[in-house]
C-alpha positions as semicolon CSV with decimal commas, in nm:
position;residue;x (nm);y (nm);z (nm)
1;X;9,718;7,299;12,788
2;X;9,459;7,357;12,514
3;X;9,710;7,417;12,232
4;X;9,802;7,138;11,992
5;X;10,178;7,169;11,934
6;X;10,325;6,947;11,664
7;X;10,660;6,779;11,724
8;X;10,836;6,863;11,398
9;X;11,029;7,139;11,578
10;X;11,240;6,880;11,767
11;X;11,501;6,800;11,496
12;X;11,537;7,169;11,411
13;X;11,591;7,269;11,774
14;X;11,818;6,979;11,869
15;X;12,057;7,060;11,583
16;X;12,148;7,367;11,790
17;X;12,288;7,138;12,062
18;X;12,517;6,880;11,895
19;X;12,557;6,640;12,194
20;X;12,180;6,591;12,234
21;X;12,130;6,592;11,857
22;X;12,376;6,305;11,814
23;X;12,166;6,095;12,052
24;X;11,847;6,196;11,867
25;X;11,993;6,081;11,535
26;X;12,105;5,751;11,693
27;X;11,752;5,689;11,822
28;X;11,604;5,768;11,481
29;X;11,848;5,535;11,303
30;X;11,766;5,254;11,547
31;X;11,394;5,308;11,491
32;X;11,436;5,304;11,113
33;X;11,641;4,982;11,122
34;X;11,380;4,807;11,336
35;X;11,067;4,929;11,159
36;X;11,177;5,042;10,814
37;X;11,005;5,377;10,880
38;X;11,122;5,726;10,955
39;X;11,021;5,893;11,283
40;X;10,698;6,076;11,192
41;X;10,732;6,395;11,396
42;X;10,457;6,557;11,193
43;X;10,203;6,295;11,310
44;X;10,265;6,359;11,678
45;X;10,167;6,657;11,889
46;X;10,187;6,756;12,253
47;X;9,986;6,975;12,482
48;X;10,169;7,213;12,718
49;X;10,152;7,106;13,082
50;X;10,026;7,415;13,266
51;X;9,656;7,468;13,328
52;X;9,528;7,821;13,254
53;X;9,553;7,958;13,607
54;X;9,914;7,841;13,643
55;X;10,004;7,997;13,306
56;X;9,837;8,325;13,402
57;X;10,007;8,339;13,743
58;X;10,348;8,264;13,591
59;X;10,320;8,577;13,375
60;X;10,147;8,798;13,631
61;X;10,395;8,709;13,907
62;X;10,692;8,803;13,689
63;X;10,544;9,149;13,628
64;X;10,453;9,199;13,993
65;X;10,770;9,061;14,149
66;X;11,040;9,157;13,898
67;X;10,903;9,493;13,787
68;X;10,676;9,592;14,074
69;X;10,392;9,673;13,832
70;X;10,028;9,575;13,795
71;X;9,993;9,306;13,529
72;X;9,765;9,301;13,227
73;X;9,793;8,952;13,077
74;X;9,643;8,814;12,757
75;X;9,663;8,434;12,728
76;X;9,635;8,276;12,382
77;X;9,611;7,913;12,282
78;X;9,619;7,807;11,919
79;X;9,268;7,854;11,775
80;X;9,103;7,804;12,112
81;X;8,933;8,019;12,378
82;X;8,892;7,759;12,654
83;X;9,173;7,895;12,875
84;X;9,013;8,240;12,875
85;X;8,671;8,093;12,959
86;X;8,819;7,886;13,243
87;X;8,993;8,191;13,391
88;X;8,671;8,393;13,375
89;X;8,494;8,108;13,555
90;X;8,725;8,157;13,855
91;X;8,697;8,539;13,842
92;X;9,032;8,612;13,679
93;X;8,964;8,895;13,438
94;X;9,155;8,832;13,116
95;X;9,061;8,932;12,762
96;X;8,913;8,666;12,535
97;X;9,209;8,605;12,306
98;X;9,339;8,342;12,067
99;X;9,626;8,279;11,826
100;X;9,460;8,238;11,488
101;X;9,636;8,001;11,246
102;X;9,615;8,137;10,891
103;X;9,744;7,911;10,610
104;X;9,865;8,126;10,322
105;X;9,973;7,953;10,001
106;X;10,260;7,724;10,107
107;X;10,338;7,892;10,441
108;X;10,144;7,976;10,757
109;X;10,102;8,296;10,954
110;X;9,966;8,345;11,305
111;X;9,755;8,639;11,412
112;X;9,715;8,722;11,778
113;X;9,350;8,818;11,819
114;X;9,319;8,993;12,156
115;X;9,024;9,126;12,354
116;X;8,724;8,985;12,169
117;X;8,389;9,111;12,303
118;X;8,282;8,838;12,548
119;X;7,930;8,813;12,406
120;X;8,068;8,762;12,053
121;X;8,383;8,565;12,131
122;X;8,245;8,218;12,055
123;X;8,078;8,312;11,729
124;X;8,384;8,504;11,609
125;X;8,608;8,210;11,703
126;X;8,384;7,981;11,496
127;X;8,423;8,211;11,195
128;X;8,800;8,217;11,242
129;X;8,805;7,839;11,257
130;X;8,603;7,823;10,934
131;X;8,866;8,046;10,771
132;X;9,146;7,823;10,899
133;X;8,980;7,523;10,737
134;X;8,902;7,720;10,419
135;X;9,196;7,961;10,378
136;X;9,073;8,161;10,080
137;X;9,040;8,539;10,047
138;X;8,661;8,516;10,014
139;X;8,641;8,382;10,371
140;X;8,943;8,541;10,531
141;X;8,910;8,901;10,417
142;X;8,557;8,974;10,558
143;X;8,633;8,808;10,893
144;X;8,957;9,003;10,934
145;X;8,778;9,326;10,838
146;X;8,498;9,252;11,086
147;X;8,751;9,198;11,366
148;X;8,927;9,524;11,278
149;X;8,591;9,704;11,291
150;X;8,557;9,615;11,661
151;X;8,732;9,907;11,836
152;X;8,852;9,707;12,137
153;X;9,012;9,423;11,940
154;X;9,387;9,412;11,882
155;X;9,519;9,219;11,579
156;X;9,889;9,134;11,589
157;X;10,092;8,948;11,328
158;X;10,288;8,713;11,550
159;X;10,655;8,618;11,488
160;X;10,633;8,714;11,120
161;X;10,972;8,566;11,025
162;X;10,906;8,228;11,192
163;X;10,889;7,985;10,902
164;X;10,698;7,690;11,047
165;X;10,626;7,521;10,715
166;X;11,000;7,516;10,635
167;X;10,964;7,665;10,289
168;X;11,285;7,835;10,186
169;X;11,332;8,162;10,373
170;X;11,334;8,392;10,068
171;X;10,998;8,252;9,961
172;X;10,855;8,286;10,312
173;X;10,963;8,651;10,316
174;X;10,811;8,712;9,973
175;X;10,483;8,563;10,096
176;X;10,504;8,769;10,416
177;X;10,535;9,091;10,217
178;X;10,252;8,982;9,990
179;X;10,035;8,897;10,291
180;X;10,097;9,239;10,445
181;X;10,027;9,414;10,116
182;X;9,695;9,230;10,088
183;X;9,575;9,228;10,448
184;X;9,796;9,473;10,639
185;X;9,528;9,743;10,641
186;X;9,338;9,538;10,901
187;X;9,636;9,453;11,123
188;X;9,749;9,675;11,410
189;X;10,100;9,563;11,516
190;X;10,383;9,316;11,460
191;X;10,508;9,098;11,743
192;X;10,855;9,094;11,896
193;X;10,871;8,735;12,018
194;X;11,043;8,641;12,341
195;X;11,133;8,292;12,214
196;X;11,263;8,389;11,870
197;X;11,625;8,468;11,780
198;X;11,752;8,824;11,796
199;X;11,798;8,836;11,419
200;X;11,430;8,764;11,355
201;X;11,321;9,031;11,602
202;X;11,555;9,284;11,444
203;X;11,404;9,204;11,104
204;X;11,058;9,251;11,255
205;X;11,152;9,597;11,386
206;X;11,285;9,692;11,043
207;X;10,975;9,561;10,865
208;X;10,741;9,737;11,108
209;X;10,918;10,068;11,051
210;X;10,894;10,025;10,674
211;X;10,524;9,938;10,683
212;X;10,420;10,181;10,957
213;X;10,332;9,930;11,231
214;X;10,414;9,951;11,601
215;X;10,579;9,644;11,753
216;X;10,453;9,486;12,075
217;X;10,566;9,211;12,310
218;X;10,464;8,848;12,290
219;X;10,616;8,506;12,297
220;X;10,566;8,132;12,272
221;X;10,586;8,058;12,641
222;X;10,453;7,703;12,650
223;X;10,602;7,580;12,976
224;X;10,750;7,725;13,294
225;X;10,966;8,012;13,175
226;X;10,780;8,341;13,189
227;X;10,782;8,543;12,868
228;X;11,112;8,717;12,794
229;X;10,958;9,052;12,702
230;X;10,669;9,269;12,817
231;X;10,501;9,594;12,716
232;X;10,533;9,888;12,953
233;X;10,220;10,103;12,957
234;X;10,030;10,351;13,170
235;X;9,702;10,195;13,054
236;X;9,470;10,106;13,341
237;X;9,285;9,839;13,141
238;X;9,338;9,619;12,839
239;X;9,092;9,835;12,644
240;X;9,314;10,136;12,710
241;X;9,621;9,940;12,604
242;X;9,451;9,845;12,276
243;X;9,365;10,210;12,218
244;X;9,727;10,308;12,284
245;X;9,855;10,064;12,021
246;X;9,578;10,100;11,762
247;X;9,511;10,472;11,763
248;X;9,828;10,622;11,905
249;X;10,062;10,363;11,745
250;X;10,260;10,378;12,071
251;X;10,435;10,077;12,220
252;X;10,728;10,040;12,459
253;X;10,876;9,689;12,481
254;X;11,111;9,576;12,757
255;X;11,327;9,266;12,703
256;X;11,397;9,085;13,029
257;X;11,725;8,923;13,143
258;X;11,638;8,569;13,029
259;X;11,630;8,685;12,668
260;X;12,011;8,723;12,676
261;X;12,051;8,349;12,733
262;X;12,166;8,156;12,423
263;X;11,857;8,055;12,228
264;X;11,980;7,692;12,214
265;X;12,002;7,675;12,594
266;X;11,653;7,822;12,630
267;X;11,507;7,574;12,382
268;X;11,669;7,282;12,565
269;X;11,523;7,401;12,895
270;X;11,188;7,446;12,719
271;X;11,197;7,081;12,600
272;X;11,290;6,965;12,950
273;X;10,999;7,154;13,103
274;X;10,771;6,993;12,845
275;X;10,871;6,637;12,940
276;X;10,906;6,672;13,317
277;X;10,657;6,491;13,541
278;X;10,384;6,710;13,691
279;X;10,227;6,508;13,976
280;X;9,982;6,792;14,045
281;X;9,811;6,734;13,706
282;X;9,581;6,430;13,737
283;X;9,567;6,233;13,414
284;X;9,852;6,437;13,262
285;X;10,129;6,367;13,510
286;X;10,384;6,214;13,268
287;X;10,506;6,344;12,935
288;X;10,366;6,034;12,762
289;X;10,020;6,140;12,887
290;X;10,060;6,478;12,715
291;X;10,200;6,359;12,380
292;X;9,955;6,226;12,121
293;X;9,987;6,064;11,781
294;X;9,760;5,992;11,488
295;X;9,737;5,614;11,466
296;X;9,718;5,436;11,131
297;X;9,340;5,392;11,170
298;X;9,294;5,766;11,226
299;X;9,244;5,754;11,603
300;X;9,426;6,011;11,818
301;X;9,588;5,836;12,115
302;X;9,819;5,941;12,399
303;X;10,168;5,795;12,378
304;X;10,110;5,628;12,717
305;X;9,889;5,372;12,540
306;X;10,193;5,246;12,350
307;X;10,454;5,323;12,615
308;X;10,287;5,269;12,955
309;X;10,626;5,247;13,129
310;X;10,755;5,575;12,985
311;X;10,913;5,465;12,658
312;X;11,209;5,252;12,547
313;X;11,553;5,293;12,697
314;X;11,696;5,515;12,416
315;X;11,413;5,764;12,468
316;X;11,482;5,772;12,840
317;X;11,855;5,824;12,769
318;X;11,768;6,112;12,539
319;X;11,551;6,274;12,806
320;X;11,828;6,228;13,062
321;X;12,066;6,408;12,825
322;X;11,818;6,694;12,787
323;X;11,776;6,711;13,166
324;X;12,155;6,729;13,209
325;X;12,188;7,006;12,949
326;X;11,905;7,199;13,119
327;X;12,077;7,214;13,460
328;X;12,197;7,560;13,574
329;X;12,563;7,448;13,551
330;X;12,530;7,329;13,191
331;X;12,323;7,632;13,096
332;X;12,611;7,849;13,217
333;X;12,852;7,634;13,015
334;X;12,638;7,674;12,705
335;X;12,624;8,049;12,766
336;X;13,003;8,064;12,764
337;X;13,027;7,839;12,460
338;X;12,754;8,002;12,253
339;X;12,761;8,360;12,379
340;X;12,470;8,579;12,479
341;X;12,210;8,700;12,235
342;X;12,288;9,048;12,109
343;X;12,094;9,364;12,180
344;X;11,764;9,399;11,993
345;X;11,806;9,770;11,917
346;X;11,548;10,045;11,901
């Protein structure tokens, strides 16, 4: 609930499901006719619905109940440590971790920074935020080196082939290789992402082998589906797990059954989870309470200010279509139509 997730992923994802995408394009055309403006997805963002304890329990319960193992869970929001602090306040022992946004030329990379020393976590997070606002080597390099110098910290390049800035893929890959050549000496692993396509994860495995990195589990679980992969380890603590990855370069990743589902079906369910009502969340019950936009005067407002009744009819029709596509019956239909994701490989 502390991450700020921009909405520009919606057109990209909905193109994977033509029936819902047709309705999206109709809504956009209607909006443009009425206002003369395009839908500004890049000016709107949403916050995931689950509070930190619910997010933690979702992951921990999957490990306990599906695998019968003791969970070690690291929760990361974008550039924020509040979830970790809130969990510590209720005596849930998680590492202080964050997903660090690193602009690099005309693309963006994300580094999972796990297991910060509690007494230094806030000051280190402030330095990382300064780097995010000033993404130059003179700021970034010493902070990354300082994090690497902390023996219990794990630095992971998350979903390296995810091209969020939508630069052309060959350029993103060139910048990725350049980034690793410049800063890879301070990184410890590459991430296999539970919400990325099989092809991207295969490319990550290949890249890691070429550059001498282990690969570890991770994934953009923003809503109510537990992550689709986990690390298997004999480590008794997160410190031991970090040591296993950093110094032994050992990692064993298990992909779970939900990863075989067609990626389009999983994204549709993800969107439906994001817009469902959550009556147990005071002040954030409806999706319009959790979606925000930058108004023309620079004020950030929840969408409920403009749409107190839940939005115009076309929006409600769109959400009904997403809900229909997210039902178990339709998910099975999509699985038959689109096929399962292929094996990741070793």
